[in-house]
């Protein structure tokens, strides 16, 4: 079996945007090479006396994001879609994202679907949330809320800044009496977090069949089938849904498009938690929220990303 390796040339500011784009196209995994991730050895002590200068010199001058895809009948269509998205981003984004040039290599079979796992370790988010890969051991601490996760090909390892902020906000606002809707659930991480925080009624939606399958597997791993229902569905085409909190870790355009449907789904005084918003798109989201009489309740930011909490007043 062969794989397609896609390489996108970008910048430090653009690496997360490009990585997200590739993962949304169901890349098996991504890797980022950025010279800025290498510490300045002159600022450190003896522990940096031994280093491989040739490895540092081999790092690309710009930032390179690598992604691997199965070579099959859908691969060419995915690559064309990636090219189109890169072109759109380059035309519309105000950030210095580099050239966004794309290269393609064909590589022989290697277990790319599992090699990324060696870099994915348990990590803590917020006060008590711990995201633990299902294959890793972890010594639970008092008050830990441990999410067992195997993201597979679904977006949502929990390690991205946008997911971090969502988890922090859920920890702040979710309680046992809240009905939750997770829009674009991906790996199911946000829905699982809500259940572990005490919510008893959670609907997790995704239009991608692979994401739905993986989310269901992760819900089962955490023993939460009683509380979480995972459905392949588009909110825009769904029947009326009532919830107290809706959460979505998706791009700004998708948030804006979904807002009217979310407004109709959230109960009075309910919350809409959104992440995946670039700072330069924040005002676009706020304008749409104002039109629909949402009130901005809370904001988090991390580098070029923001997360927002809106309250439904009417």
mmCIF file of C-alpha atoms in Angstrom:
data_model
loop_
_atom_site.group_PDB
_atom_site.id
_atom_site.type_symbol
_atom_site.label_atom_id
_atom_site.label_comp_id
_atom_site.label_asym_id
_atom_site.label_seq_id
_atom_site.Cartn_x
_atom_site.Cartn_y
_atom_site.Cartn_z
ATOM 1 C CA UNK A 1 0.000 0.000 0.000
ATOM 2 C CA UNK A 2 1.195 3.517 -0.796
ATOM 3 C CA UNK A 3 0.568 6.803 0.959
ATOM 4 C CA UNK A 4 0.479 10.385 -0.244
ATOM 5 C CA UNK A 5 2.611 12.827 1.718
ATOM 6 C CA UNK A 6 1.426 16.433 1.390
ATOM 7 C CA UNK A 7 3.831 19.240 2.327
ATOM 8 C CA UNK A 8 2.586 22.808 2.777
ATOM 9 C CA UNK A 9 5.042 25.697 3.180
ATOM 10 C CA UNK A 10 3.763 28.292 5.624
ATOM 11 C CA UNK A 11 4.822 30.399 8.620
ATOM 12 C CA UNK A 12 4.728 30.123 12.406
ATOM 13 C CA UNK A 13 1.474 32.104 12.371
ATOM 14 C CA UNK A 14 -0.011 29.814 9.742
ATOM 15 C CA UNK A 15 0.993 26.363 10.992
ATOM 16 C CA UNK A 16 -2.147 25.740 13.079
ATOM 17 C CA UNK A 17 -4.431 26.974 10.305
ATOM 18 C CA UNK A 18 -2.770 24.684 7.748
ATOM 19 C CA UNK A 19 -2.709 21.722 10.137
ATOM 20 C CA UNK A 20 -6.428 22.162 10.858
ATOM 21 C CA UNK A 21 -7.185 22.335 7.138
ATOM 22 C CA UNK A 22 -5.321 19.069 6.492
ATOM 23 C CA UNK A 23 -6.959 17.268 9.413
ATOM 24 C CA UNK A 24 -10.402 18.320 8.172
ATOM 25 C CA UNK A 25 -9.538 16.499 4.942
ATOM 26 C CA UNK A 26 -9.065 13.329 7.061
ATOM 27 C CA UNK A 27 -5.273 13.239 7.066
ATOM 28 C CA UNK A 28 -3.997 10.214 8.987
ATOM 29 C CA UNK A 29 -1.696 12.566 10.888
ATOM 30 C CA UNK A 30 0.274 15.795 10.621
ATOM 31 C CA UNK A 31 3.771 16.930 11.554
ATOM 32 C CA UNK A 32 5.114 20.484 11.821
ATOM 33 C CA UNK A 33 8.729 21.580 11.355
ATOM 34 C CA UNK A 34 9.434 25.100 12.601
ATOM 35 C CA UNK A 35 12.893 26.501 13.359
ATOM 36 C CA UNK A 36 11.368 28.702 16.064
ATOM 37 C CA UNK A 37 10.618 25.562 18.084
ATOM 38 C CA UNK A 38 14.367 25.038 18.547
ATOM 39 C CA UNK A 39 15.582 26.844 21.698
ATOM 40 C CA UNK A 40 18.521 29.229 21.412
ATOM 41 C CA UNK A 41 21.325 27.107 22.819
ATOM 42 C CA UNK A 42 23.216 30.217 23.947
ATOM 43 C CA UNK A 43 20.490 30.828 26.543
ATOM 44 C CA UNK A 44 20.858 27.416 28.185
ATOM 45 C CA UNK A 45 23.422 25.678 30.335
ATOM 46 C CA UNK A 46 25.468 22.505 30.088
ATOM 47 C CA UNK A 47 22.520 20.351 29.078
ATOM 48 C CA UNK A 48 22.731 22.002 25.656
ATOM 49 C CA UNK A 49 26.456 21.365 25.157
ATOM 50 C CA UNK A 50 25.606 18.180 23.259
ATOM 51 C CA UNK A 51 23.397 18.741 20.261
ATOM 52 C CA UNK A 52 23.393 17.689 16.615
ATOM 53 C CA UNK A 53 24.098 20.826 14.612
ATOM 54 C CA UNK A 54 23.411 18.980 11.348
ATOM 55 C CA UNK A 55 19.822 18.314 12.439
ATOM 56 C CA UNK A 56 19.283 21.991 13.192
ATOM 57 C CA UNK A 57 20.809 22.999 9.859
ATOM 58 C CA UNK A 58 18.506 20.519 8.104
ATOM 59 C CA UNK A 59 15.409 22.305 9.379
ATOM 60 C CA UNK A 60 13.554 24.195 6.623
ATOM 61 C CA UNK A 61 13.912 27.974 6.443
ATOM 62 C CA UNK A 62 10.142 28.376 6.409
ATOM 63 C CA UNK A 63 7.609 26.307 8.355
ATOM 64 C CA UNK A 64 6.608 23.014 6.770
ATOM 65 C CA UNK A 65 3.434 21.123 7.653
ATOM 66 C CA UNK A 66 3.360 17.463 6.606
ATOM 67 C CA UNK A 67 0.253 15.311 6.283
ATOM 68 C CA UNK A 68 -0.287 11.717 5.190
ATOM 69 C CA UNK A 69 -3.271 10.383 3.252
ATOM 70 C CA UNK A 70 -4.333 6.956 2.006
ATOM 71 C CA UNK A 71 -3.717 6.606 -1.724
ATOM 72 C CA UNK A 72 -7.148 5.727 -3.110
ATOM 73 C CA UNK A 73 -9.806 6.877 -5.565
ATOM 74 C CA UNK A 74 -10.629 9.937 -3.421
ATOM 75 C CA UNK A 75 -7.053 11.197 -2.978
ATOM 76 C CA UNK A 76 -6.920 13.467 -6.038
ATOM 77 C CA UNK A 77 -10.198 15.088 -5.050
ATOM 78 C CA UNK A 78 -8.852 15.754 -1.537
ATOM 79 C CA UNK A 79 -5.666 17.316 -2.911
ATOM 80 C CA UNK A 80 -7.664 19.571 -5.236
ATOM 81 C CA UNK A 81 -9.832 20.592 -2.291
ATOM 82 C CA UNK A 82 -6.720 21.369 -0.216
ATOM 83 C CA UNK A 83 -5.323 23.507 -3.040
ATOM 84 C CA UNK A 84 -8.610 25.407 -3.314
ATOM 85 C CA UNK A 85 -8.737 26.047 0.446
ATOM 86 C CA UNK A 86 -5.108 27.222 0.495
ATOM 87 C CA UNK A 87 -5.872 29.608 -2.371
ATOM 88 C CA UNK A 88 -8.903 30.991 -0.531
ATOM 89 C CA UNK A 89 -6.946 31.439 2.710
ATOM 90 C CA UNK A 90 -4.126 33.205 0.864
ATOM 91 C CA UNK A 91 -6.575 35.639 -0.754
ATOM 92 C CA UNK A 92 -8.674 36.401 2.302
ATOM 93 C CA UNK A 93 -6.447 36.139 5.366
ATOM 94 C CA UNK A 94 -4.587 39.134 6.771
ATOM 95 C CA UNK A 95 -2.026 37.059 8.699
ATOM 96 C CA UNK A 96 1.493 36.485 7.284
ATOM 97 C CA UNK A 97 0.944 32.847 6.308
ATOM 98 C CA UNK A 98 3.955 32.339 4.038
ATOM 99 C CA UNK A 99 3.799 31.064 0.456
ATOM 100 C CA UNK A 100 1.286 28.253 1.154
ATOM 101 C CA UNK A 101 2.984 26.321 -1.661
ATOM 102 C CA UNK A 102 2.059 22.645 -1.777
ATOM 103 C CA UNK A 103 4.231 19.627 -2.606
ATOM 104 C CA UNK A 104 3.194 15.995 -3.010
ATOM 105 C CA UNK A 105 5.276 12.853 -2.474
ATOM 106 C CA UNK A 106 4.296 9.197 -2.789
ATOM 107 C CA UNK A 107 5.716 6.981 -0.052
ATOM 108 C CA UNK A 108 5.717 3.227 0.484
ATOM 109 C CA UNK A 109 3.737 1.557 3.199
ATOM 110 C CA UNK A 110 4.686 2.364 6.769
ATOM 111 C CA UNK A 111 2.431 2.330 9.776
ATOM 112 C CA UNK A 112 1.722 6.059 9.537
ATOM 113 C CA UNK A 113 -1.649 5.434 11.170
ATOM 114 C CA UNK A 114 0.116 4.544 14.425
ATOM 115 C CA UNK A 115 3.521 6.264 14.311
ATOM 116 C CA UNK A 116 2.039 9.570 15.589
ATOM 117 C CA UNK A 117 0.957 7.843 18.784
ATOM 118 C CA UNK A 118 4.484 7.938 20.212
ATOM 119 C CA UNK A 119 4.203 11.743 20.441
ATOM 120 C CA UNK A 120 0.680 11.849 21.905
ATOM 121 C CA UNK A 121 0.933 11.740 25.709
ATOM 122 C CA UNK A 122 -1.459 12.520 28.587
ATOM 123 C CA UNK A 123 -1.809 16.237 29.284
ATOM 124 C CA UNK A 124 -3.747 18.500 31.626
ATOM 125 C CA UNK A 125 -6.240 21.215 30.621
ATOM 126 C CA UNK A 126 -7.854 23.748 32.952
ATOM 127 C CA UNK A 127 -8.099 22.889 36.646
ATOM 128 C CA UNK A 128 -8.838 19.169 36.670
ATOM 129 C CA UNK A 129 -9.274 17.861 33.119
ATOM 130 C CA UNK A 130 -6.730 15.314 31.880
ATOM 131 C CA UNK A 131 -6.770 14.030 28.293
ATOM 132 C CA UNK A 132 -5.268 10.541 28.218
ATOM 133 C CA UNK A 133 -4.623 8.539 25.053
ATOM 134 C CA UNK A 134 -6.269 5.154 25.479
ATOM 135 C CA UNK A 135 -2.955 3.308 25.000
ATOM 136 C CA UNK A 136 -1.059 5.340 27.630
ATOM 137 C CA UNK A 137 -0.815 4.693 31.376
ATOM 138 C CA UNK A 138 -1.635 7.535 33.744
ATOM 139 C CA UNK A 139 -1.606 7.747 37.537
ATOM 140 C CA UNK A 140 -4.842 9.495 38.417
ATOM 141 C CA UNK A 141 -4.600 12.376 40.904
ATOM 142 C CA UNK A 142 -7.306 13.495 43.315
ATOM 143 C CA UNK A 143 -10.118 15.427 41.536
ATOM 144 C CA UNK A 144 -8.844 14.481 38.072
ATOM 145 C CA UNK A 145 -11.438 14.282 35.311
ATOM 146 C CA UNK A 146 -9.786 11.853 32.889
ATOM 147 C CA UNK A 147 -10.895 11.676 29.253
ATOM 148 C CA UNK A 148 -9.834 8.432 27.537
ATOM 149 C CA UNK A 149 -9.291 9.255 23.875
ATOM 150 C CA UNK A 150 -8.268 7.569 20.642
ATOM 151 C CA UNK A 151 -8.862 10.260 18.015
ATOM 152 C CA UNK A 152 -8.041 8.066 15.027
ATOM 153 C CA UNK A 153 -8.683 10.112 11.872
ATOM 154 C CA UNK A 154 -11.152 12.472 13.560
ATOM 155 C CA UNK A 155 -10.279 16.067 14.388
ATOM 156 C CA UNK A 156 -9.971 16.554 18.134
ATOM 157 C CA UNK A 157 -6.915 15.204 19.948
ATOM 158 C CA UNK A 158 -7.419 17.881 22.574
ATOM 159 C CA UNK A 159 -3.906 19.232 22.113
ATOM 160 C CA UNK A 160 -4.868 22.177 19.892
ATOM 161 C CA UNK A 161 -5.356 25.620 21.456
ATOM 162 C CA UNK A 162 -8.946 25.839 20.226
ATOM 163 C CA UNK A 163 -9.877 22.560 21.928
ATOM 164 C CA UNK A 164 -8.018 23.586 25.094
ATOM 165 C CA UNK A 165 -10.127 26.714 25.360
ATOM 166 C CA UNK A 166 -13.359 24.785 24.765
ATOM 167 C CA UNK A 167 -12.475 22.328 27.516
ATOM 168 C CA UNK A 168 -11.647 25.167 29.929
ATOM 169 C CA UNK A 169 -14.967 26.879 29.231
ATOM 170 C CA UNK A 170 -16.934 23.646 29.575
ATOM 171 C CA UNK A 171 -15.266 23.042 32.931
ATOM 172 C CA UNK A 172 -16.448 26.508 33.957
ATOM 173 C CA UNK A 173 -20.059 26.367 32.725
ATOM 174 C CA UNK A 174 -21.274 22.746 32.550
ATOM 175 C CA UNK A 175 -23.272 21.318 35.453
ATOM 176 C CA UNK A 176 -25.379 18.221 36.006
ATOM 177 C CA UNK A 177 -28.692 19.893 35.148
ATOM 178 C CA UNK A 178 -27.590 21.078 31.690
ATOM 179 C CA UNK A 179 -28.590 19.500 28.372
ATOM 180 C CA UNK A 180 -25.699 19.797 25.904
ATOM 181 C CA UNK A 181 -25.341 19.831 22.118
ATOM 182 C CA UNK A 182 -21.847 19.294 20.652
ATOM 183 C CA UNK A 183 -21.793 20.488 17.027
ATOM 184 C CA UNK A 184 -19.065 18.906 14.885
ATOM 185 C CA UNK A 185 -18.071 16.463 17.612
ATOM 186 C CA UNK A 186 -15.036 14.993 15.795
ATOM 187 C CA UNK A 187 -13.403 12.560 18.214
ATOM 188 C CA UNK A 188 -16.162 13.220 20.764
ATOM 189 C CA UNK A 189 -13.786 14.869 23.221
ATOM 190 C CA UNK A 190 -16.063 17.794 24.125
ATOM 191 C CA UNK A 191 -19.163 15.636 24.569
ATOM 192 C CA UNK A 192 -17.199 13.206 26.746
ATOM 193 C CA UNK A 193 -15.872 16.094 28.830
ATOM 194 C CA UNK A 194 -19.438 17.342 29.418
ATOM 195 C CA UNK A 195 -20.573 13.918 30.616
ATOM 196 C CA UNK A 196 -17.601 13.580 32.964
ATOM 197 C CA UNK A 197 -18.447 17.040 34.332
ATOM 198 C CA UNK A 198 -21.878 15.701 35.270
ATOM 199 C CA UNK A 199 -24.163 16.451 32.310
ATOM 200 C CA UNK A 200 -26.686 13.647 31.811
ATOM 201 C CA UNK A 201 -28.142 14.514 28.389
ATOM 202 C CA UNK A 202 -25.697 15.179 25.542
ATOM 203 C CA UNK A 203 -26.273 15.127 21.788
ATOM 204 C CA UNK A 204 -23.105 14.961 19.662
ATOM 205 C CA UNK A 205 -23.503 15.790 15.958
ATOM 206 C CA UNK A 206 -21.123 15.382 13.020
ATOM 207 C CA UNK A 207 -21.687 15.165 9.270
ATOM 208 C CA UNK A 208 -18.625 12.916 8.797
ATOM 209 C CA UNK A 209 -19.271 9.168 9.080
ATOM 210 C CA UNK A 210 -15.701 8.401 10.225
ATOM 211 C CA UNK A 211 -15.946 11.010 12.968
ATOM 212 C CA UNK A 212 -19.265 9.570 14.158
ATOM 213 C CA UNK A 213 -17.793 6.058 14.308
ATOM 214 C CA UNK A 214 -14.700 7.227 16.214
ATOM 215 C CA UNK A 215 -16.751 9.393 18.582
ATOM 216 C CA UNK A 216 -18.992 6.424 19.395
ATOM 217 C CA UNK A 217 -15.924 4.281 20.111
ATOM 218 C CA UNK A 218 -14.515 6.939 22.450
ATOM 219 C CA UNK A 219 -17.848 7.362 24.235
ATOM 220 C CA UNK A 220 -17.887 3.599 24.778
ATOM 221 C CA UNK A 221 -14.256 3.626 26.024
ATOM 222 C CA UNK A 222 -15.291 6.108 28.705
ATOM 223 C CA UNK A 223 -18.419 4.144 29.651
ATOM 224 C CA UNK A 224 -20.747 7.039 28.805
ATOM 225 C CA UNK A 225 -23.236 5.520 26.347
ATOM 226 C CA UNK A 226 -26.033 6.211 28.823
ATOM 227 C CA UNK A 227 -25.476 9.970 28.629
ATOM 228 C CA UNK A 228 -24.179 10.696 25.108
ATOM 229 C CA UNK A 229 -26.006 10.132 21.833
ATOM 230 C CA UNK A 230 -23.770 10.446 18.749
ATOM 231 C CA UNK A 231 -25.603 11.156 15.496
ATOM 232 C CA UNK A 232 -24.488 11.705 11.907
ATOM 233 C CA UNK A 233 -26.391 14.882 11.160
ATOM 234 C CA UNK A 234 -26.165 18.451 9.922
ATOM 235 C CA UNK A 235 -27.679 20.875 12.435
ATOM 236 C CA UNK A 236 -29.021 22.985 9.573
ATOM 237 C CA UNK A 237 -31.122 20.016 8.427
ATOM 238 C CA UNK A 238 -31.986 18.588 11.836
ATOM 239 C CA UNK A 239 -35.360 18.664 13.496
ATOM 240 C CA UNK A 240 -35.867 21.041 16.408
ATOM 241 C CA UNK A 241 -33.389 20.346 19.222
ATOM 242 C CA UNK A 242 -33.531 21.884 22.700
ATOM 243 C CA UNK A 243 -30.445 22.329 24.860
ATOM 244 C CA UNK A 244 -29.029 24.561 27.587
ATOM 245 C CA UNK A 245 -25.498 24.714 26.184
ATOM 246 C CA UNK A 246 -24.330 24.333 22.575
ATOM 247 C CA UNK A 247 -20.602 24.011 21.907
ATOM 248 C CA UNK A 248 -18.793 24.142 18.563
ATOM 249 C CA UNK A 249 -15.077 24.089 17.823
ATOM 250 C CA UNK A 250 -15.312 25.080 14.158
ATOM 251 C CA UNK A 251 -14.190 27.898 11.862
ATOM 252 C CA UNK A 252 -15.742 31.376 11.930
ATOM 253 C CA UNK A 253 -17.742 31.008 8.704
ATOM 254 C CA UNK A 254 -19.355 27.813 9.987
ATOM 255 C CA UNK A 255 -20.207 29.471 13.318
ATOM 256 C CA UNK A 256 -21.843 32.411 11.530
ATOM 257 C CA UNK A 257 -23.816 30.080 9.270
ATOM 258 C CA UNK A 258 -25.030 27.959 12.202
ATOM 259 C CA UNK A 259 -25.945 30.778 14.580
ATOM 260 C CA UNK A 260 -29.628 31.102 13.551
ATOM 261 C CA UNK A 261 -30.142 27.343 13.967
ATOM 262 C CA UNK A 262 -28.321 27.376 17.295
ATOM 263 C CA UNK A 263 -30.467 30.291 18.487
ATOM 264 C CA UNK A 264 -33.581 28.222 17.794
ATOM 265 C CA UNK A 265 -32.103 25.265 19.679
ATOM 266 C CA UNK A 266 -30.891 26.947 22.876
ATOM 267 C CA UNK A 267 -33.268 27.470 25.770
ATOM 268 C CA UNK A 268 -33.713 30.924 27.319
ATOM 269 C CA UNK A 269 -30.561 31.947 29.238
ATOM 270 C CA UNK A 270 -28.708 29.120 27.482
ATOM 271 C CA UNK A 271 -25.106 29.390 26.281
ATOM 272 C CA UNK A 272 -23.348 29.018 22.938
ATOM 273 C CA UNK A 273 -19.633 28.249 23.385
ATOM 274 C CA UNK A 274 -17.555 28.624 20.209
ATOM 275 C CA UNK A 275 -13.873 28.204 19.456
ATOM 276 C CA UNK A 276 -11.798 27.850 16.291
ATOM 277 C CA UNK A 277 -12.158 31.598 15.656
ATOM 278 C CA UNK A 278 -9.147 33.509 14.363
ATOM 279 C CA UNK A 279 -8.672 36.858 16.097
ATOM 280 C CA UNK A 280 -9.122 38.772 12.850
ATOM 281 C CA UNK A 281 -12.530 37.071 12.367
ATOM 282 C CA UNK A 282 -13.759 37.743 15.898
ATOM 283 C CA UNK A 283 -15.659 40.910 14.944
ATOM 284 C CA UNK A 284 -17.471 39.080 12.131
ATOM 285 C CA UNK A 285 -18.774 36.557 14.651
ATOM 286 C CA UNK A 286 -19.681 39.292 17.145
ATOM 287 C CA UNK A 287 -21.662 41.208 14.504
ATOM 288 C CA UNK A 288 -23.724 38.137 13.630
ATOM 289 C CA UNK A 289 -24.272 37.401 17.319
ATOM 290 C CA UNK A 290 -25.504 40.958 17.895
ATOM 291 C CA UNK A 291 -27.991 40.642 15.016
ATOM 292 C CA UNK A 292 -29.452 37.567 16.712
ATOM 293 C CA UNK A 293 -29.536 39.193 20.182
ATOM 294 C CA UNK A 294 -26.831 36.983 21.669
ATOM 295 C CA UNK A 295 -24.932 38.632 24.553
ATOM 296 C CA UNK A 296 -21.175 38.104 24.852
ATOM 297 C CA UNK A 297 -20.555 36.575 28.268
ATOM 298 C CA UNK A 298 -16.947 35.378 28.253
ATOM 299 C CA UNK A 299 -13.803 35.356 26.097
ATOM 300 C CA UNK A 300 -10.572 33.363 26.043
ATOM 301 C CA UNK A 301 -7.620 33.830 23.697
ATOM 302 C CA UNK A 302 -4.525 31.807 22.840
ATOM 303 C CA UNK A 303 -2.074 33.133 20.242
ATOM 304 C CA UNK A 304 -4.135 33.855 17.097
ATOM 305 C CA UNK A 305 -7.244 32.043 18.334
ATOM 306 C CA UNK A 306 -10.226 33.151 20.418
ATOM 307 C CA UNK A 307 -13.080 31.314 22.108
ATOM 308 C CA UNK A 308 -16.352 33.075 22.893
ATOM 309 C CA UNK A 309 -19.313 32.373 25.158
ATOM 310 C CA UNK A 310 -22.664 33.855 24.138
ATOM 311 C CA UNK A 311 -25.842 33.951 26.220
ATOM 312 C CA UNK A 312 -29.307 33.565 24.738
ATOM 313 C CA UNK A 313 -31.347 36.369 26.300
ATOM 314 C CA UNK A 314 -34.678 35.828 24.546
#
